[in-house]
Amino acid sequence: MSPTAMAHALNAGLRRAMEDDDRVVLIGEDIGRLGGVFRVTDGLQKDFGDLRVVDSPLGEAGIVGSAIGLAMAGYRPVCEIQFDGFVFPAMNQIVTQLAKYRHRAEGRASLPVVVRIPVGGGIGAIEHHSESPEAYFAHTAGLKVVCPSSPQDAYDLVRQAVRSDDPVVFLEPKRSYWRKGELDLDAVPAPVERARVLRAGDDVTVVTYGALVPVALEVARICAEEGRSAEVIDLRCLSPIDDATILDSVRRTGRLVVAHEASRTAGLGAEIAARVQDRAFYSLEAPVQRVTGYDTPYPPSRLEEDWLPGVDRVLDAVDRTFEH
Amino acid sequence: MSTEPLSLLAPDGTFTAHAGPAGPAGPFGPAELRALHRDMVMTRRIDTEAIALQRQGELGLWPSLLGQEAAQVGAGRAATPRDVVFPTYREHGVAWCRDVDPVSLLGLFRGTTLGGWDPASNNFQLYTLVIGAQTLHAVGYAMGIVRDGDVGTGDPGRDRAVLVFLGDGSLSEGETNEAFVWAAAQSLPIVFFCQNNQWAISSPYSVQSRVPVAQRAQGFGFPGVRVDGNDVLACLSATRDALDSARAGNGPTLIEAFTYCRNPHTTSDDDGRYRSGSENDAWAARDPIERLRRHLVSSGAADAAHFAKLEAQERALGERLRTGCRALPDPPPDSSFRNTYVDLPAELAGQLSEHTEFVAAGQEDAR
């Protein structure tokens, strides 16, 4: 156990996955000699060779499309898309092929492909480098979508994603790449599809994932000072969603705030709110609150601090749940 | 480069030997010639029966290949069982060559499945409807062959390649161009077999490009070969040479089989709105099956008894398709739910229960 940054934990997880199974192949732009623009694959090409860590031509459709073919040939490819806003040229392959293939093949064949994508804002970036595209993927049947918030989860989830026979869209909150946390390389990982209660509480539930997890924990700390007990749930797996953990919490607290960086309309928060009102309506003391990015394109970075859901906006939402 | 396509068999059935990169193509033995003819005849019967089944309301749609039998059978028979084939959605003749049960081709168009066969069992992948998408899967598969070490060993029991089909329309798709880039840069064991049937629904080839299909390969850095797509021997020879080269580790080839689909894009299309009947007549005079039949007769490779036997086989296939089509079972109502993920997620299990109850209630009401 030692404090490790998420980027290093991901590197360790990928290295372990490649050691465990020699059919794991990484494909992406600049992931070999450079080690990726975030250095997540640093040193892997040197140690595993250029047939297993492939510096691809520039072409996201080619990255995902060739990964599909590799999977058909019995390999377990892990794609790296360089930035969230660059995944869209690959959307045809992801939506029409990767997600649908098992269904088309009537369950006879699966595509064990992982598509890693750095996501989210808060890093002062230019356009297309701060987006949160998770709802597109969560809306697409046949994909699993995960998003770790800690180095340990990143390490565990990336290894589990590689072992999954279903395709996995693996979202890496880039704001969290260099946050350190404890990492145990041999810990027994939690099931992929299980949300995690990071802090227990009785008065209000805050559900979030990725880079907003530390924000939610800070909110809970402040709530405690104000005499309110907030439960914080890290969703981890965005598709399928672990309803049971959320519902169990909301049935106790009666209040729910969902926070994500992605735009509000038709986002994950809407889905969670819909499920909670459907299945825990009589437990609710107040309407479900969403704290999200706004329904605009991601703004110029000088405006992002106020655009992104931060501690104050989440606290305001918590307050609103107590107004009823 | 020459834009005159490689041709071995003239429309009147005259055979002219031609030296390709792997040596002279032909002569072809009588048994091989009869087999190729039979493949084309059976392919056309599948097509004709399927169109009739569509007209009778048994199929929702059928994409006909009329006129492209030589291209498909020539290319299909060039591949060995170990080679891996990626089709579009019109490769009924290639499916025939890969021993895919022709009845299973009908399921996709009858609505009983979105696939229809096990993609692994005949090394014949599922039909892909999104134009060009399969070219990248073929590239990835070829990358797998390289990583398996099954290329350039000189062992014919080991070396293998990928044969991917595409049409002239797909050449304008970004993904096809990415596939060319990847295949060239990694010198992958892959043959791109483009049936240039000159029309992408109503768009003539002039909408897609100002140079011949085969010429485009040059810009990507690998050979392009133009063949008479209505000449099964030219298609077979060119594809054999290209696959041999790919298996030997010499990288990709693009083959342009210059041909014409004499039926509309699908049974839902009306080609009278965009092209002339005289064009169709000209291509009918270049019919691929008739030209090989003439050659079989003039060379004495087949006699009347052979053709009579073939006709009986053809009729039997037609009967099997008609019966088999009507007997294709509807998929179980839970199949989509169960085939989306390896394990049924809880939310989807709930939706399946909801659906099952709804279906059961409907059946109860109907009683």
XYZ file of C-alpha atoms in Angstrom:
691
model
C 0.000 0.000 0.000
C 1.369 3.355 -1.022
C -0.087 6.668 -2.184
C -0.383 6.475 -5.950
C -1.852 8.765 -8.597
C -4.786 7.439 -10.649
C -2.765 7.647 -13.874
C -0.112 5.411 -12.313
C -2.754 3.063 -10.932
C -4.241 2.718 -14.412
C -0.790 2.023 -15.775
C -0.290 -0.664 -13.143
C -3.718 -2.134 -13.891
C -3.051 -2.301 -17.622
C 0.381 -3.795 -17.003
C -1.143 -6.446 -14.760
C -3.862 -7.209 -17.322
C -1.218 -7.628 -20.032
C 0.852 -9.916 -17.802
C -2.208 -12.001 -16.922
C -3.344 -12.491 -20.527
C -1.055 -12.247 -23.536
C -4.047 -11.641 -25.789
C -4.512 -8.152 -24.331
C -3.474 -5.576 -26.950
C -3.497 -1.795 -26.472
C -4.286 0.476 -29.429
C -4.310 4.244 -29.532
C -2.712 7.424 -30.712
C 0.646 8.230 -29.127
C 0.325 5.481 -26.528
C 3.625 3.735 -27.351
C 6.823 5.733 -27.378
C 5.159 8.751 -25.802
C 3.176 6.714 -23.271
C -0.034 8.549 -24.112
C -0.704 12.248 -23.711
C -1.543 11.556 -20.052
C 1.257 8.950 -19.747
C -1.225 6.275 -18.702
C 0.519 3.706 -20.924
C 4.021 4.891 -20.058
C 6.642 2.179 -20.522
C 4.224 -0.507 -21.686
C 5.402 -0.584 -25.300
C 8.990 -0.856 -24.126
C 8.110 -3.867 -21.988
C 5.487 -5.605 -24.149
C 6.573 -4.666 -27.674
C 4.888 -2.821 -30.490
C 2.605 -5.706 -31.460
C 0.887 -5.440 -28.080
C 1.049 -1.665 -27.642
C 0.137 -0.229 -31.011
C 0.760 3.385 -31.963
C -2.188 3.789 -34.275
C -2.710 6.071 -37.240
C -4.924 9.058 -36.470
C -8.399 7.664 -36.866
C -10.737 6.926 -34.025
C -13.041 4.786 -36.168
C -9.963 2.795 -37.098
C -8.975 2.382 -33.467
C -12.343 0.993 -32.415
C -13.079 -0.781 -35.706
C -9.762 -2.611 -35.741
C -10.225 -3.465 -32.063
C -13.519 -5.103 -33.016
C -11.714 -7.190 -35.632
C -8.992 -8.111 -33.152
C -11.661 -9.224 -30.694
C -13.260 -11.343 -33.425
C -9.824 -12.936 -33.868
C -9.700 -13.812 -30.176
C -7.795 -10.857 -28.738
C -8.829 -8.544 -25.912
C -8.094 -5.043 -27.192
C -7.993 -1.918 -25.056
C -8.452 1.260 -27.077
C -7.338 4.678 -25.949
C -9.241 7.649 -27.316
C -7.034 10.655 -26.699
C -9.717 13.049 -25.447
C -13.466 12.883 -24.777
C -14.307 15.209 -27.654
C -12.434 12.996 -30.116
C -14.558 9.898 -29.598
C -17.240 10.976 -32.033
C -15.524 9.780 -35.227
C -15.615 6.352 -33.550
C -19.294 6.569 -32.585
C -20.404 4.643 -35.657
C -18.198 1.714 -34.734
C -19.148 1.927 -31.057
C -22.911 2.254 -31.539
C -23.639 0.295 -34.712
C -21.033 -2.444 -34.332
C -19.400 -2.815 -30.921
C -22.607 -2.477 -28.903
C -24.804 -4.515 -31.226
C -22.580 -7.379 -32.291
C -23.455 -9.853 -29.547
C -27.152 -9.244 -30.204
C -26.663 -9.597 -33.966
C -24.763 -12.845 -33.407
C -27.649 -14.105 -31.241
C -25.323 -14.496 -28.279
C -22.925 -16.752 -30.184
C -20.071 -14.266 -29.995
C -19.017 -11.328 -27.849
C -16.642 -8.452 -28.321
C -14.404 -8.043 -25.266
C -13.234 -4.540 -26.166
C -12.421 -1.755 -23.711
C -12.607 1.840 -24.925
C -10.715 4.097 -22.537
C -11.601 7.790 -22.720
C -10.223 10.625 -20.569
C -13.261 12.725 -19.672
C -14.413 15.845 -17.937
C -13.326 19.409 -17.384
C -11.634 21.557 -14.820
C -8.189 21.434 -16.387
C -8.181 24.738 -18.280
C -8.334 23.065 -21.648
C -9.403 24.192 -25.100
C -12.576 23.062 -26.874
C -13.271 19.287 -27.149
C -10.941 18.495 -24.239
C -13.337 18.807 -21.288
C -16.484 16.948 -22.255
C -18.607 14.384 -20.460
C -20.114 12.078 -23.080
C -21.258 9.296 -20.733
C -24.984 9.595 -21.454
C -24.494 8.691 -25.113
C -22.892 5.434 -24.072
C -25.241 4.707 -21.173
C -28.126 5.136 -23.626
C -26.637 2.524 -25.939
C -27.748 -1.017 -25.207
C -24.926 -3.527 -25.222
C -22.276 -1.307 -23.660
C -21.135 -1.208 -20.089
C -19.919 2.166 -18.860
C -17.678 2.610 -15.858
C -15.977 5.610 -14.285
C -13.535 5.235 -11.400
C -13.005 7.990 -8.876
C -9.964 6.704 -7.002
C -6.628 5.060 -7.838
C -7.750 1.782 -6.259
C -10.984 1.737 -8.230
C -9.152 2.688 -11.414
C -6.732 -0.204 -10.954
C -9.453 -2.717 -10.110
C -11.978 -1.575 -12.701
C -9.541 -1.487 -15.595
C -8.502 -5.071 -14.906
C -12.140 -6.133 -14.570
C -13.025 -4.268 -17.778
C -10.330 -6.136 -19.688
C -11.689 -9.437 -18.379
C -15.289 -8.531 -19.271
C -16.744 -10.308 -22.300
C -19.067 -7.341 -22.803
C -17.644 -4.184 -24.365
C -16.797 -1.568 -21.745
C -16.537 2.187 -22.185
C -14.023 3.165 -19.533
C -14.209 6.829 -18.559
C -11.184 8.326 -16.829
C -11.810 11.645 -15.060
C -8.754 13.534 -16.183
C -9.024 16.021 -13.299
C -8.356 13.023 -11.044
C -5.383 11.571 -12.939
C -2.830 13.082 -10.570
C -4.791 12.868 -7.304
C -3.130 10.347 -5.057
C -4.761 7.617 -3.045
C -3.903 4.324 -1.455
C -3.358 1.462 -3.875
C -3.257 -2.209 -2.925
C -2.248 -4.221 -5.988
C -3.666 -7.433 -4.550
C -6.886 -6.214 -2.972
C -10.013 -8.197 -3.826
C -12.009 -5.888 -6.091
C -15.674 -5.104 -5.590
C -18.085 -6.257 -8.327
C -17.998 -3.878 -11.300
C -21.686 -3.079 -11.201
C -21.837 -2.211 -7.502
C -22.071 1.427 -6.437
C -20.080 2.247 -3.327
C -21.231 4.084 -0.227
C -18.199 6.221 0.545
C -19.692 7.936 3.563
C -22.714 6.828 5.492
C -25.406 9.340 6.395
C -29.061 9.589 7.413
C -30.473 12.881 6.160
C -29.668 13.205 2.476
C -28.105 11.054 -0.249
C -25.620 12.527 -2.711
C -24.993 10.346 -5.769
C -22.153 11.154 -8.132
C -19.154 9.641 -9.911
C -15.712 10.403 -11.258
C -14.187 13.796 -10.582
C -17.153 14.989 -8.530
C -16.689 12.349 -5.857
C -14.211 14.491 -3.875
C -16.668 17.392 -4.241
C -19.474 15.291 -2.772
C -17.265 14.171 0.120
C -16.419 17.792 0.873
C -20.130 18.621 0.771
C -20.790 15.844 3.291
C -18.066 17.158 5.554
C -19.585 20.658 5.522
C -23.077 19.234 6.023
C -21.833 17.462 9.112
C -20.593 20.776 10.505
C -24.078 22.150 9.882
C -25.633 19.208 11.687
C -26.813 17.326 8.593
C -25.724 13.805 7.883
C -25.106 13.229 4.145
C -24.587 9.820 2.593
C -22.230 9.843 -0.421
C -22.588 7.210 -3.116
C -19.987 6.757 -5.836
C -21.869 5.213 -8.759
C -18.690 3.713 -10.365
C -20.721 1.858 -12.987
C -22.901 4.171 -15.079
C -24.410 1.357 -17.108
C -25.938 -0.712 -15.752
C -26.831 1.523 -12.803
C -26.859 -0.054 -9.356
C -30.406 0.943 -8.370
C -30.410 -1.195 -5.268
C -27.700 0.766 -3.473
C -29.299 4.116 -4.368
C -32.818 3.029 -3.416
C -31.666 1.524 -0.149
C -30.063 4.842 0.745
C -32.932 7.071 -0.369
C -35.470 4.947 1.519
C -33.506 5.836 4.662
C -32.644 9.478 3.947
C -35.713 10.571 1.963
C -33.646 13.106 0.037
C -31.540 12.746 -3.099
C -29.101 14.989 -4.928
C -27.459 13.706 -8.114
C -24.408 15.552 -9.407
C -22.546 15.206 -12.683
C -20.487 17.398 -14.980
C -22.412 16.359 -18.067
C -25.295 18.491 -19.303
C -28.584 18.116 -17.491
C -31.158 17.137 -20.094
C -31.408 13.384 -20.633
C -28.352 12.885 -18.448
C -27.642 10.181 -15.885
C -29.278 12.346 -13.206
C -32.567 12.263 -15.085
C -32.470 8.486 -15.271
C -31.656 8.114 -11.589
C -34.372 10.598 -10.612
C -36.882 8.710 -12.734
C -36.041 5.389 -11.156
C -36.138 6.778 -7.629
C -39.545 8.432 -8.054
C -40.805 5.210 -9.598
C -39.519 2.874 -6.944
C -39.192 4.972 -3.775
C -41.843 7.656 -4.278
C -43.330 7.401 -0.810
C -39.915 7.575 0.843
C -39.127 10.942 -0.719
C -39.338 14.016 1.523
C -38.464 16.362 -1.341
C -38.074 16.438 -5.125
C -34.852 14.905 -6.422
C -32.297 17.609 -7.164
C -29.847 17.545 -10.057
C -26.611 19.524 -10.010
C -25.063 19.336 -13.440
C -23.267 21.070 -16.231
C -25.671 23.269 -18.143
C -27.308 22.493 -21.478
C -24.652 24.396 -23.421
C -21.488 23.248 -25.093
C -18.618 23.177 -22.610
C -17.626 26.816 -22.040
C -14.255 28.518 -22.527
C -12.054 27.514 -19.633
C -12.128 30.944 -17.943
C -15.785 30.237 -17.227
C -15.548 26.591 -16.286
C -15.168 26.996 -12.546
C -18.678 28.373 -12.186
C -20.115 26.173 -14.931
C -18.973 22.927 -13.320
C -20.883 21.615 -10.313
C -18.796 22.595 -7.285
C -19.191 22.350 -3.541
C -21.399 25.429 -3.253
C -23.825 24.380 -5.947
C -24.175 20.911 -4.451
C -24.673 22.430 -0.971
C -27.399 24.683 -2.379
C -29.098 21.614 -3.808
C -28.895 19.863 -0.449
C -30.488 22.942 1.138
C -33.334 22.797 -1.376
C -34.137 19.235 -0.342
C -34.696 20.506 3.193
C -37.088 23.259 2.144
C -40.027 20.858 1.877
C -1.855 2.083 -64.900
C -4.042 0.212 -67.304
C -7.726 0.597 -66.736
C -8.444 -2.299 -69.075
C -9.674 -5.024 -66.748
C -8.059 -8.437 -66.612
C -10.202 -10.793 -68.631
C -9.692 -14.485 -69.329
C -13.103 -15.460 -70.574
C -14.702 -13.354 -73.301
C -18.488 -12.906 -73.389
C -18.638 -15.455 -76.212
C -16.926 -18.028 -73.998
C -13.479 -17.863 -75.611
C -10.655 -18.483 -73.120
C -7.374 -16.575 -73.316
C -4.602 -17.459 -70.883
C -3.029 -14.567 -69.055
C 0.124 -14.436 -66.999
C -0.470 -12.977 -63.549
C 2.047 -12.292 -60.798
C 1.792 -15.922 -59.684
C 2.301 -17.292 -63.189
C -0.129 -18.163 -65.918
C -3.761 -18.290 -64.880
C -5.192 -21.473 -66.206
C -5.728 -23.690 -67.896
C -8.573 -24.581 -65.619
C -9.532 -28.235 -65.423
C -13.009 -29.326 -66.543
C -14.059 -30.315 -63.023
C -13.110 -26.895 -61.671
C -14.926 -25.147 -64.506
C -18.074 -27.201 -63.917
C -17.905 -26.485 -60.183
C -17.594 -22.735 -60.743
C -20.519 -22.823 -63.148
C -22.586 -24.780 -60.654
C -21.736 -22.273 -57.881
C -22.944 -19.417 -60.058
C -26.115 -21.215 -61.089
C -26.971 -22.069 -57.497
C -26.172 -18.518 -56.406
C -28.535 -17.136 -58.998
C -31.207 -19.573 -57.882
C -30.867 -18.368 -54.284
C -31.285 -14.812 -55.553
C -34.247 -15.588 -57.784
C -36.054 -17.595 -55.119
C -35.464 -14.881 -52.533
C -36.920 -12.236 -54.815
C -39.970 -14.437 -55.381
C -40.308 -14.984 -51.636
C -40.173 -11.230 -51.127
C -42.897 -10.735 -53.723
C -45.024 -13.298 -51.908
C -44.598 -11.395 -48.653
C -42.357 -14.006 -47.059
C -39.364 -11.634 -46.921
C -39.484 -7.951 -46.072
C -36.632 -7.078 -48.384
C -33.990 -8.684 -50.564
C -30.802 -7.184 -51.980
C -30.333 -8.927 -55.307
C -26.930 -9.695 -56.803
C -28.102 -10.472 -60.353
C -25.066 -10.135 -62.614
C -22.488 -10.273 -59.832
C -22.322 -14.070 -59.561
C -18.901 -14.338 -61.210
C -17.322 -11.756 -58.932
C -18.665 -13.437 -55.818
C -17.979 -17.019 -56.801
C -14.553 -16.201 -58.221
C -13.495 -14.372 -55.080
C -15.288 -16.779 -52.752
C -13.612 -19.839 -54.256
C -10.186 -18.174 -54.124
C -10.278 -18.167 -50.324
C -9.226 -21.237 -48.382
C -11.305 -22.455 -45.430
C -8.703 -20.915 -43.102
C -9.016 -17.493 -44.669
C -11.547 -15.224 -43.005
C -14.241 -13.525 -45.066
C -16.045 -10.301 -44.208
C -19.139 -9.682 -46.368
C -21.402 -6.692 -46.935
C -25.077 -7.688 -47.108
C -25.171 -8.785 -50.755
C -22.604 -11.598 -50.675
C -25.052 -14.461 -51.121
C -22.720 -16.128 -53.633
C -19.772 -15.875 -51.294
C -21.896 -17.326 -48.495
C -22.695 -20.233 -50.816
C -18.978 -20.789 -51.429
C -18.342 -20.737 -47.659
C -20.951 -23.491 -47.113
C -23.305 -21.235 -45.185
C -26.779 -22.794 -45.337
C -28.620 -20.616 -47.912
C -31.813 -20.790 -45.859
C -30.013 -18.980 -43.061
C -29.366 -16.048 -45.433
C -33.109 -15.426 -45.499
C -33.606 -14.885 -41.761
C -32.188 -11.360 -41.758
C -34.635 -10.352 -44.500
C -37.575 -12.239 -43.003
C -37.066 -10.587 -39.634
C -36.341 -13.737 -37.683
C -32.788 -12.658 -36.853
C -30.292 -9.839 -37.371
C -27.542 -12.347 -38.150
C -28.387 -15.889 -39.008
C -25.284 -18.038 -38.696
C -22.341 -18.615 -36.428
C -19.645 -16.223 -37.673
C -16.897 -18.511 -36.396
C -18.019 -21.795 -37.914
C -17.305 -21.101 -41.600
C -14.910 -18.179 -41.212
C -17.677 -16.156 -42.816
C -18.613 -13.133 -40.733
C -22.144 -11.803 -40.364
C -23.621 -9.485 -42.962
C -22.831 -5.855 -42.151
C -25.412 -3.291 -43.198
C -23.573 -0.082 -42.329
C -21.562 0.662 -45.445
C -17.813 0.263 -45.000
C -17.897 -0.632 -41.291
C -16.686 -4.186 -41.948
C -13.501 -3.023 -43.671
C -12.083 -1.996 -40.296
C -13.126 -5.263 -38.673
C -11.257 -7.037 -41.444
C -8.195 -4.904 -40.712
C -8.381 -5.808 -37.023
C -8.762 -9.476 -37.828
C -5.702 -9.276 -40.080
C -3.831 -7.647 -37.182
C -4.825 -10.700 -35.156
C -3.426 -13.027 -37.837
C -0.131 -11.130 -37.712
C -0.048 -11.476 -33.928
C -0.846 -15.182 -34.219
C 2.230 -15.486 -36.449
C 0.106 -16.988 -39.222
C 1.534 -14.954 -42.078
C 4.665 -15.354 -44.158
C 5.705 -18.703 -42.637
C 5.582 -20.461 -46.014
C 3.498 -23.215 -44.412
C 0.251 -23.470 -46.420
C -1.411 -25.138 -43.445
C -0.677 -22.121 -41.332
C -0.597 -18.922 -43.379
C -3.928 -17.207 -43.791
C -5.434 -13.937 -44.868
C -8.593 -11.857 -44.698
C -10.862 -11.297 -47.686
C -13.191 -8.357 -47.227
C -15.964 -7.373 -49.596
C -17.030 -3.839 -50.309
C -18.883 -1.919 -52.958
C -18.126 1.170 -55.001
C -20.272 3.305 -52.695
C -18.258 2.327 -49.642
C -15.120 3.852 -51.164
C -16.450 7.248 -50.157
C -16.880 6.258 -46.527
C -14.196 7.521 -44.170
C -13.935 4.124 -42.517
C -12.988 2.400 -45.777
C -10.240 4.941 -46.299
C -9.036 4.431 -42.734
C -8.984 0.699 -43.410
C -6.763 1.287 -46.457
C -4.404 3.443 -44.388
C -4.133 0.888 -41.588
C -3.728 -2.080 -43.914
C -0.991 -0.355 -45.878
C 0.922 1.057 -42.925
C 1.020 -2.326 -41.181
C 1.344 -4.345 -44.421
C -1.537 -6.546 -43.286
C -2.591 -9.868 -44.873
C -5.818 -8.570 -46.359
C -7.502 -8.417 -49.752
C -10.105 -5.744 -50.370
C -12.480 -7.092 -52.997
C -14.582 -4.259 -54.380
C -17.505 -5.178 -56.587
C -17.897 -2.019 -58.588
C -21.463 -2.549 -59.749
C -21.469 1.126 -60.717
C -24.470 2.186 -58.697
C -24.919 2.993 -54.992
C -28.708 3.000 -55.101
C -29.212 6.006 -57.409
C -25.670 7.383 -57.205
C -23.495 6.456 -60.164
C -19.787 5.869 -59.634
C -19.055 9.359 -60.967
C -20.538 10.713 -57.728
C -17.965 8.754 -55.711
C -14.752 9.302 -57.637
C -13.045 10.626 -60.765
C -10.567 7.730 -61.022
C -11.168 3.998 -61.384
C -11.533 2.065 -58.131
C -8.319 0.094 -58.557
C -6.279 3.254 -59.117
C -7.150 4.508 -55.676
C -5.000 1.815 -54.041
C -1.862 3.473 -55.434
C -2.337 6.526 -53.283
C -2.435 4.335 -50.200
C 0.667 2.459 -51.290
C -0.517 -0.979 -52.297
C -1.467 -2.632 -55.592
C -4.846 -2.187 -57.207
C -6.012 -4.715 -59.756
C -8.906 -4.278 -62.147
C -10.698 -7.392 -63.342
C -13.686 -8.142 -65.503
C -16.212 -8.789 -62.759
C -18.379 -10.877 -65.061
C -15.513 -13.262 -65.724
C -15.377 -15.830 -62.949
C -11.936 -17.055 -64.027
C -10.423 -13.583 -63.954
C -11.965 -12.924 -60.527
C -10.722 -16.260 -59.219
C -7.191 -15.797 -60.582
C -6.772 -12.252 -59.393
C -8.110 -13.033 -55.924
C -5.955 -16.173 -55.618
C -2.866 -14.146 -56.533
C -3.779 -11.393 -54.096
C -4.518 -13.821 -51.245
C -1.282 -15.712 -51.931
C 0.600 -12.440 -51.752
C -1.180 -11.456 -48.530
C -0.517 -14.817 -46.882
C 3.144 -14.572 -47.889
C 3.421 -11.315 -45.966
C 3.446 -8.914 -48.902
C 0.558 -6.828 -47.635
C -2.805 -5.799 -49.012
C -4.297 -5.656 -52.487
C -7.394 -3.891 -53.712
C -9.264 -5.772 -56.416
C -11.845 -3.960 -58.446
C -14.296 -6.351 -60.059
C -15.940 -4.197 -62.697
C -19.512 -5.448 -62.973
C -23.148 -4.407 -62.888
C -26.095 -5.300 -60.694
C -28.940 -5.842 -63.111
C -31.602 -5.634 -60.447
C -32.441 -2.546 -58.403
C -30.509 -1.918 -55.164
C -33.103 -3.955 -53.261
C -36.640 -5.143 -53.840
C -37.786 -1.797 -52.375
C -35.916 0.241 -54.964
C -37.186 1.528 -58.319
C -34.217 1.881 -60.639
C -36.416 3.073 -63.496
C -36.211 6.494 -61.839
C -32.468 6.840 -62.303
C -31.028 4.533 -64.968
C -31.808 3.268 -68.413
C -32.970 -0.145 -69.482
C -30.505 -0.135 -72.357
C -27.616 -0.106 -69.887
C -29.166 -3.155 -68.294
C -29.546 -4.883 -71.667
C -25.889 -4.281 -72.488
C -24.838 -5.947 -69.258
C -27.269 -8.812 -69.749
C -25.348 -9.578 -72.940
C -22.251 -9.937 -70.770
C -23.940 -12.390 -68.426
C -21.357 -14.241 -66.313
C -23.136 -17.577 -66.190
C -23.942 -17.730 -69.885
C -20.339 -17.053 -70.856
C -18.983 -19.891 -68.762
C -21.750 -22.187 -70.027
C -20.653 -21.422 -73.580
C -17.089 -22.229 -72.663
C -18.127 -25.483 -70.982
C -20.013 -26.510 -74.113
C -17.416 -25.434 -76.667
C -14.546 -26.988 -74.722
C -16.492 -30.188 -74.154
C -16.148 -29.874 -70.376
C -19.858 -30.475 -69.858
C -22.568 -32.253 -71.804
C -26.342 -32.168 -71.847
C -26.585 -34.790 -69.124
C -24.485 -32.571 -66.852
C -26.739 -29.570 -67.385
C -29.860 -31.683 -66.806
C -28.448 -32.924 -63.518
C -27.564 -29.386 -62.504
C -31.077 -28.225 -63.283
C -32.469 -30.867 -60.966
C -30.106 -29.747 -58.197
C -31.144 -26.182 -58.794
C -34.838 -27.076 -58.541
C -34.194 -28.962 -55.319
C -32.406 -25.932 -53.880
C -35.345 -23.756 -54.816
C -37.750 -26.088 -53.067
C -35.529 -26.216 -49.998
C -35.372 -22.412 -49.860
C -39.152 -22.049 -50.146
C -39.843 -24.636 -47.470
C -36.956 -23.534 -45.291
C -37.951 -19.874 -45.416
C -41.483 -20.553 -44.231
C -40.168 -22.849 -41.529
C -37.723 -20.302 -40.085
C -38.827 -19.972 -36.464
C -39.680 -16.625 -34.949
C -37.079 -15.771 -32.338
C -38.180 -16.264 -28.714
C -39.557 -12.967 -27.319
C -36.848 -12.877 -24.679
C -33.984 -13.324 -27.150
C -33.112 -9.653 -27.556
C -33.016 -9.215 -23.797
C -30.790 -12.242 -23.325
C -28.399 -11.491 -26.179
C -27.596 -7.880 -25.334
C -25.161 -8.638 -22.524
C -23.419 -11.790 -21.378
C -25.357 -11.629 -18.092
C -28.783 -10.034 -17.867
C -28.462 -6.777 -15.859
C -31.051 -6.235 -13.124
C -32.773 -3.351 -14.892
C -33.039 -5.357 -18.098
C -34.336 -8.361 -16.156
C -37.107 -6.092 -14.862
C -37.905 -4.908 -18.383
C -37.955 -8.534 -19.565
C -40.519 -9.427 -16.868
C -42.617 -6.432 -17.932
C -42.399 -7.543 -21.572
C -43.130 -11.185 -20.779
C -46.248 -10.232 -18.813
C -47.402 -7.960 -21.621
C -46.925 -10.670 -24.241
C -48.670 -13.253 -22.066
C -51.604 -10.893 -21.484
C -51.887 -10.365 -25.232
C -51.996 -14.095 -25.820
C -54.633 -14.432 -23.100
C -56.750 -11.712 -24.764
C -56.416 -13.452 -28.115
C -57.854 -16.662 -26.736
